[in-house]
Amino acid sequence: MNSIFETEQAVTSADKTFIKMRGDIVEGNIVAGSKLSEAELSTKYQVSRAVIREAINRLATCHLVERKANIGARVVGLSPEGLVELYQVRESLEGMAARLAAKNMSVDEIGQLKELLNQHYEKVEGSESYYQEAGDVDFHYRIILGSKNSHLISLLLNGIYHLVRMYRVQLGMAGPRVSTAFDEHKNIVSAISNRDEELAEMLMRRHITYSMRNIQTKLTNEKNRR
Amino acid sequence: MNSIFETEQAVTSADKTFIKMRGDIVEGNIVAGSKLSEAELSTKYQVSRAVIREAINRLATCHLVERKANIGARVVGLSPEGLVELYQVRESLEGMAARLAAKNMSVDEIGQLKELLNQHYEKVEGSESYYQEAGDVDFHYRIILGSKNSHLISLLLNGIYHLVRMYRVQLGMAGPRVSTAFDEHKNIVSAISNRDEELAEMLMRRHITYSMRNIQTKLTNEKNRR
DNA sequence: TTTAGAATTATTGTCGACAAAGTTGCTATT
DNA sequence: AATAGCAACTTTGTCGACAATAATTCTAAA
């Protein structure tokens, strides 16, 4: 899926089911806001209800579904408000991640990050609009991992990022903002390279804020079109 | 336990067991770093292994235990590094919470917050060293709730805060810093009251950083004493 | 016709048993 | 005596059945 790491190796049946379901939710195959029937899913994914229940619990910890006792689970709904809330958290956590990355990334890792940036540049130059998704995700992933803070990594990669992807995929975030985003990435790397924690955090926060505004614009345009 | 809200009403058996276990882990009745045997816990809490498993899963989402496939779960270990990582996340999230609280709290809520502060002041004046725990937690809770951001609230209250408490309880955080902290609280409320988002965030971040340094000091003193 | 209540149906929660994987300790060979 | 491999045992993972709770339907009274 995305280049660097397929870290999560599913060993147990619940693992696999969880990952499948998560994909189906993010991609919209299981529609946002819909109710999840354990029995139904059990036949659909060919596993017992026990593993479905475990999968649902894990999805709940990613904030991809919401569970209510004795009532059941529903897929989270997508809304402009939800998007804003999500990005506020993202801004906060990734800002900190950038700060810590500036502090904790090895020179080697920073070198690789610059290398990645060069690859992106070539893609942008060649105006292959490839860039957007995978590249951007890759960039952010490296910085998050560079923070070396396990809590942060877990919250972002196992939690928030799938919801972010869900918004991106289902609201069709392709859009421009490519070259702009590239410059922002470049400046962030520069700050990290200079070990300027403050600046790295600030730039990352701005970068994410801009990105949110970009999505919001599309969201409202989408609305007006109807 | 803490004054404002006993929001989490346990309806199902797994809920209750989860809450009991969480308490036992935070209090140290189940010792940090120890392995959790499902069978053992099953007899201890008088419920089936299924509900123990569910409870353990939820504990894992709070980062209170770590699960490995086909091997089992162990209670998280307490370490200086872990504490630092935890507080970095806390700084980031609660900073954002304070910022959003400055934006989103109603004048009424702000009034109540000031009221709370007055109560604390009386306690501090009368040199009842009551203050520390409950009061501080209460203060932070209100601001977090004041952010009106459901992700933030969930991450902090259902997640991080129990781990924070675990450190506090098990490393015996009583300590001074009472009057100092009180002034910091006052300034934060002041910033929120003035709707100064930037300042509120900055002050909250500092407040948490100081608090971490305070704990760290004790941790190292503790170490040297041995 | 509408609504309150009871009976029925469907869905989630809990349980004990079995399957699969991991761990430990023994045996045999070098 | 040390180690590799096998066997017994322990622990976690998965399953289907039953219990408890919520949703629905039907009936009866206003």
mmCIF file of C-alpha atoms in Angstrom, chain A:
data_model
loop_
_atom_site.group_PDB
_atom_site.id
_atom_site.type_symbol
_atom_site.label_atom_id
_atom_site.label_comp_id
_atom_site.label_asym_id
_atom_site.label_seq_id
_atom_site.Cartn_x
_atom_site.Cartn_y
_atom_site.Cartn_z
ATOM 1 C CA MET A 1 0.000 0.000 0.000
ATOM 2 C CA ASN A 2 2.451 2.630 1.120
ATOM 3 C CA SER A 3 6.074 2.174 0.526
ATOM 4 C CA ILE A 4 8.079 2.129 3.714
ATOM 5 C CA PHE A 5 6.407 -0.219 6.023
ATOM 6 C CA GLU A 6 3.977 -2.995 6.050
ATOM 7 C CA THR A 7 4.817 -3.225 9.693
ATOM 8 C CA GLU A 8 1.551 -4.677 10.810
ATOM 9 C CA GLN A 9 1.775 -8.354 10.098
ATOM 10 C CA ALA A 10 -1.519 -10.023 10.762
ATOM 11 C CA VAL A 11 -0.915 -13.273 12.573
ATOM 12 C CA THR A 12 -4.258 -14.097 14.072
ATOM 13 C CA SER A 13 -7.568 -14.398 12.294
ATOM 14 C CA ALA A 14 -8.890 -11.390 14.170
ATOM 15 C CA ASP A 15 -5.930 -9.375 12.894
ATOM 16 C CA LYS A 16 -6.735 -10.175 9.302
ATOM 17 C CA THR A 17 -10.414 -9.504 9.713
ATOM 18 C CA PHE A 18 -9.681 -6.231 11.447
ATOM 19 C CA ILE A 19 -7.442 -5.091 8.613
ATOM 20 C CA LYS A 20 -9.935 -6.156 5.955
ATOM 21 C CA MET A 21 -12.794 -4.413 7.681
ATOM 22 C CA ARG A 22 -10.724 -1.324 8.225
ATOM 23 C CA GLY A 23 -9.937 -1.213 4.537
ATOM 24 C CA ASP A 24 -13.570 -1.675 3.612
ATOM 25 C CA ILE A 25 -14.597 1.141 5.907
ATOM 26 C CA VAL A 26 -11.908 3.522 4.719
ATOM 27 C CA GLU A 27 -12.686 2.769 1.079
ATOM 28 C CA GLY A 28 -16.376 3.166 1.673
ATOM 29 C CA ASN A 29 -17.318 -0.419 0.809
ATOM 30 C CA ILE A 30 -18.946 -0.431 4.183
ATOM 31 C CA VAL A 31 -20.744 2.872 4.047
ATOM 32 C CA ALA A 32 -20.120 5.609 6.580
ATOM 33 C CA GLY A 33 -22.751 5.869 9.261
ATOM 34 C CA SER A 34 -24.161 2.407 8.660
ATOM 35 C CA LYS A 35 -24.827 -0.097 11.391
ATOM 36 C CA LEU A 36 -22.611 -3.126 11.756
ATOM 37 C CA SER A 37 -24.432 -6.400 12.287
ATOM 38 C CA GLU A 38 -22.201 -8.981 13.891
ATOM 39 C CA ALA A 39 -24.065 -11.893 12.385
ATOM 40 C CA GLU A 40 -23.976 -10.380 8.926
ATOM 41 C CA LEU A 41 -20.269 -9.592 9.080
ATOM 42 C CA SER A 42 -19.653 -13.042 10.465
ATOM 43 C CA THR A 43 -20.982 -14.657 7.290
ATOM 44 C CA LYS A 44 -19.439 -12.004 5.055
ATOM 45 C CA TYR A 45 -15.899 -12.490 6.327
ATOM 46 C CA GLN A 46 -16.322 -16.183 7.081
ATOM 47 C CA VAL A 47 -15.281 -16.063 10.704
ATOM 48 C CA SER A 48 -17.026 -16.534 13.996
ATOM 49 C CA ARG A 49 -18.793 -13.739 15.766
ATOM 50 C CA ALA A 50 -16.067 -13.682 18.389
ATOM 51 C CA VAL A 51 -13.444 -12.510 15.947
ATOM 52 C CA ILE A 52 -15.870 -10.008 14.432
ATOM 53 C CA ARG A 53 -16.439 -8.616 17.876
ATOM 54 C CA GLU A 54 -12.724 -8.308 18.462
ATOM 55 C CA ALA A 55 -12.260 -6.633 15.108
ATOM 56 C CA ILE A 56 -15.050 -4.187 15.879
ATOM 57 C CA ASN A 57 -13.462 -3.364 19.211
ATOM 58 C CA ARG A 58 -10.218 -2.543 17.508
ATOM 59 C CA LEU A 59 -11.986 -0.447 14.928
ATOM 60 C CA ALA A 60 -13.539 1.428 17.792
ATOM 61 C CA THR A 61 -10.117 2.264 19.170
ATOM 62 C CA CYS A 62 -9.226 3.794 15.789
ATOM 63 C CA HIS A 63 -12.379 5.880 16.062
ATOM 64 C CA LEU A 64 -13.618 4.291 12.858
ATOM 65 C CA VAL A 65 -16.709 2.844 14.515
ATOM 66 C CA GLU A 66 -18.651 3.689 17.636
ATOM 67 C CA ARG A 67 -19.992 1.045 19.932
ATOM 68 C CA LYS A 68 -22.900 1.292 22.310
ATOM 69 C CA ALA A 69 -23.589 -1.338 24.910
ATOM 70 C CA ASN A 70 -26.360 -3.738 24.022
ATOM 71 C CA ILE A 71 -27.125 -1.794 20.891
ATOM 72 C CA GLY A 72 -24.248 -2.322 18.548
ATOM 73 C CA ALA A 73 -21.646 -0.557 16.520
ATOM 74 C CA ARG A 74 -21.972 1.893 13.670
ATOM 75 C CA VAL A 75 -19.430 3.184 11.255
ATOM 76 C CA VAL A 76 -18.443 6.722 12.047
ATOM 77 C CA GLY A 77 -20.122 9.417 10.006
ATOM 78 C CA LEU A 78 -18.218 11.964 7.950
ATOM 79 C CA SER A 79 -19.024 15.581 8.605
ATOM 80 C CA PRO A 80 -17.326 18.948 8.229
ATOM 81 C CA GLU A 81 -17.295 19.300 12.014
ATOM 82 C CA GLY A 82 -15.720 15.889 12.407
ATOM 83 C CA LEU A 83 -13.079 16.800 9.880
ATOM 84 C CA VAL A 84 -12.182 19.945 11.764
ATOM 85 C CA GLU A 85 -11.957 18.114 15.078
ATOM 86 C CA LEU A 86 -9.792 15.452 13.513
ATOM 87 C CA TYR A 87 -7.402 17.939 12.001
ATOM 88 C CA GLN A 88 -7.123 19.873 15.229
ATOM 89 C CA VAL A 89 -5.864 16.734 16.912
ATOM 90 C CA ARG A 90 -3.649 15.985 13.986
ATOM 91 C CA GLU A 91 -2.171 19.454 14.061
ATOM 92 C CA SER A 92 -1.396 19.111 17.709
ATOM 93 C CA LEU A 93 0.141 15.647 17.546
ATOM 94 C CA GLU A 94 2.041 16.010 14.314
ATOM 95 C CA GLY A 95 3.331 19.371 15.393
ATOM 96 C CA MET A 96 4.833 17.672 18.406
ATOM 97 C CA ALA A 97 6.077 14.861 16.200
ATOM 98 C CA ALA A 98 7.951 17.335 14.011
ATOM 99 C CA ARG A 99 9.431 18.988 17.079
ATOM 100 C CA LEU A 100 10.642 15.672 18.415
ATOM 101 C CA ALA A 101 11.852 14.585 15.011
ATOM 102 C CA ALA A 102 14.048 17.667 14.894
ATOM 103 C CA LYS A 103 15.456 16.561 18.192
ATOM 104 C CA ASN A 104 15.676 12.818 17.737
ATOM 105 C CA MET A 105 16.131 11.877 14.098
ATOM 106 C CA SER A 106 19.560 10.581 13.220
ATOM 107 C CA VAL A 107 21.546 12.359 10.529
ATOM 108 C CA ASP A 108 21.100 9.234 8.503
ATOM 109 C CA GLU A 109 17.354 9.352 8.763
ATOM 110 C CA ILE A 110 17.366 13.015 7.893
ATOM 111 C CA GLY A 111 19.426 12.177 4.842
ATOM 112 C CA GLN A 112 16.850 9.624 3.748
ATOM 113 C CA LEU A 113 14.120 12.170 4.273
ATOM 114 C CA LYS A 114 15.892 14.605 1.963
ATOM 115 C CA GLU A 115 16.297 11.828 -0.547
ATOM 116 C CA LEU A 116 12.575 11.173 -0.422
ATOM 117 C CA LEU A 117 11.951 14.833 -1.026
ATOM 118 C CA ASN A 118 14.150 14.755 -4.126
ATOM 119 C CA GLN A 119 12.198 11.855 -5.513
ATOM 120 C CA HIS A 120 9.014 13.812 -4.992
ATOM 121 C CA TYR A 121 10.528 16.801 -6.680
ATOM 122 C CA GLU A 122 11.249 14.796 -9.792
ATOM 123 C CA LYS A 123 7.716 13.529 -9.832
ATOM 124 C CA VAL A 124 6.338 17.030 -9.459
ATOM 125 C CA GLU A 125 8.749 18.347 -12.116
ATOM 126 C CA GLY A 126 7.646 15.709 -14.536
ATOM 127 C CA SER A 127 4.154 16.835 -13.637
ATOM 128 C CA GLU A 128 3.154 13.277 -12.961
ATOM 129 C CA SER A 129 0.495 14.147 -10.492
ATOM 130 C CA TYR A 130 1.490 10.917 -8.808
ATOM 131 C CA TYR A 131 2.697 12.766 -5.782
ATOM 132 C CA GLN A 132 -0.349 13.510 -3.733
ATOM 133 C CA GLU A 133 -1.384 10.513 -1.785
ATOM 134 C CA ALA A 134 1.363 8.002 -1.248
ATOM 135 C CA GLY A 135 4.146 10.539 -1.287
ATOM 136 C CA ASP A 136 2.560 12.821 1.222
ATOM 137 C CA VAL A 137 1.694 9.953 3.517
ATOM 138 C CA ASP A 138 5.224 8.641 3.227
ATOM 139 C CA PHE A 139 6.645 11.983 4.212
ATOM 140 C CA HIS A 140 4.454 12.334 7.244
ATOM 141 C CA TYR A 141 5.058 8.747 8.307
ATOM 142 C CA ARG A 142 8.786 9.233 8.399
ATOM 143 C CA ILE A 143 8.562 12.281 10.553
ATOM 144 C CA ILE A 144 6.137 10.607 12.910
ATOM 145 C CA LEU A 145 8.456 7.644 13.236
ATOM 146 C CA GLY A 146 11.349 10.059 13.596
ATOM 147 C CA SER A 147 9.803 11.422 16.768
ATOM 148 C CA LYS A 148 10.791 8.156 18.445
ATOM 149 C CA ASN A 149 7.865 8.607 20.777
ATOM 150 C CA SER A 150 5.923 5.352 20.907
ATOM 151 C CA HIS A 151 2.717 6.937 22.174
ATOM 152 C CA LEU A 152 2.732 9.487 19.444
ATOM 153 C CA ILE A 153 3.451 6.890 16.814
ATOM 154 C CA SER A 154 0.714 4.627 18.024
ATOM 155 C CA LEU A 155 -1.896 7.358 18.294
ATOM 156 C CA LEU A 156 -1.168 8.674 14.828
ATOM 157 C CA LEU A 157 -0.451 5.577 12.791
ATOM 158 C CA ASN A 158 -2.776 3.092 14.429
ATOM 159 C CA GLY A 159 -5.411 5.651 15.185
ATOM 160 C CA ILE A 160 -5.925 8.943 13.503
ATOM 161 C CA TYR A 161 -4.362 8.289 10.148
ATOM 162 C CA HIS A 162 -6.933 5.794 8.995
ATOM 163 C CA LEU A 163 -9.697 8.257 9.705
ATOM 164 C CA VAL A 164 -7.774 10.896 7.806
ATOM 165 C CA ARG A 165 -7.471 8.521 4.880
ATOM 166 C CA MET A 166 -11.183 7.798 5.111
ATOM 167 C CA TYR A 167 -11.977 11.468 4.643
ATOM 168 C CA ARG A 168 -9.468 11.748 1.818
ATOM 169 C CA VAL A 169 -10.708 8.717 -0.042
ATOM 170 C CA GLN A 170 -14.419 9.210 0.369
ATOM 171 C CA LEU A 171 -14.440 12.919 -0.295
ATOM 172 C CA GLY A 172 -12.077 12.395 -3.198
ATOM 173 C CA MET A 173 -9.147 14.488 -2.137
ATOM 174 C CA ALA A 174 -6.959 14.600 -5.164
ATOM 175 C CA GLY A 175 -6.743 18.263 -5.843
ATOM 176 C CA PRO A 176 -3.901 20.596 -6.587
ATOM 177 C CA ARG A 177 -1.884 22.089 -3.793
ATOM 178 C CA VAL A 178 0.863 19.781 -4.896
ATOM 179 C CA SER A 179 3.640 22.247 -5.566
ATOM 180 C CA THR A 180 2.670 24.340 -2.589
ATOM 181 C CA ALA A 181 2.727 21.330 -0.336
ATOM 182 C CA PHE A 182 6.105 20.418 -1.733
ATOM 183 C CA ASP A 183 7.601 23.703 -0.638
ATOM 184 C CA GLU A 184 6.097 23.265 2.788
ATOM 185 C CA HIS A 185 7.620 19.822 3.036
ATOM 186 C CA LYS A 186 10.968 21.226 2.011
ATOM 187 C CA ASN A 187 10.890 23.858 4.701
ATOM 188 C CA ILE A 188 9.934 21.358 7.349
ATOM 189 C CA VAL A 189 12.825 19.108 6.416
ATOM 190 C CA SER A 190 15.093 22.087 6.470
ATOM 191 C CA ALA A 191 14.019 22.959 9.999
ATOM 192 C CA ILE A 192 14.495 19.378 11.124
ATOM 193 C CA SER A 193 17.892 19.298 9.518
ATOM 194 C CA ASN A 194 18.843 22.441 11.421
ATOM 195 C CA ARG A 195 17.554 20.896 14.626
ATOM 196 C CA ASP A 196 15.236 23.834 14.998
ATOM 197 C CA GLU A 197 12.490 22.243 17.061
ATOM 198 C CA GLU A 198 10.335 25.305 17.403
ATOM 199 C CA LEU A 199 10.302 26.037 13.723
ATOM 200 C CA ALA A 200 9.721 22.438 12.739
ATOM 201 C CA GLU A 201 6.668 22.285 14.953
ATOM 202 C CA MET A 202 5.320 25.587 13.756
ATOM 203 C CA LEU A 203 5.767 24.749 10.075
ATOM 204 C CA MET A 204 4.182 21.350 10.475
ATOM 205 C CA ARG A 205 1.200 22.857 12.228
ATOM 206 C CA ARG A 206 0.757 25.388 9.472
ATOM 207 C CA HIS A 207 1.151 22.726 6.824
ATOM 208 C CA ILE A 208 -1.639 20.709 8.375
ATOM 209 C CA THR A 209 -3.847 23.718 8.876
ATOM 210 C CA TYR A 210 -3.476 24.664 5.218
ATOM 211 C CA SER A 211 -4.214 21.136 4.220
ATOM 212 C CA MET A 212 -7.393 21.208 6.248
ATOM 213 C CA ARG A 213 -8.531 24.448 4.682
ATOM 214 C CA ASN A 214 -7.934 22.932 1.292
ATOM 215 C CA ILE A 215 -10.145 20.000 2.118
ATOM 216 C CA GLN A 216 -12.769 22.195 3.679
ATOM 217 C CA THR A 217 -12.975 24.266 0.536
ATOM 218 C CA LYS A 218 -13.630 21.151 -1.480
ATOM 219 C CA LEU A 219 -16.163 19.967 1.010
ATOM 220 C CA THR A 220 -18.168 23.158 0.765
ATOM 221 C CA ASN A 221 -17.841 23.269 -3.016
ATOM 222 C CA GLU A 222 -19.118 19.725 -3.080
ATOM 223 C CA LYS A 223 -22.072 20.830 -1.016
ATOM 224 C CA ASN A 224 -22.899 23.804 -3.217
ATOM 225 C CA ARG A 225 -22.803 21.680 -6.306
ATOM 226 C CA ARG A 226 -25.736 19.644 -5.066
#
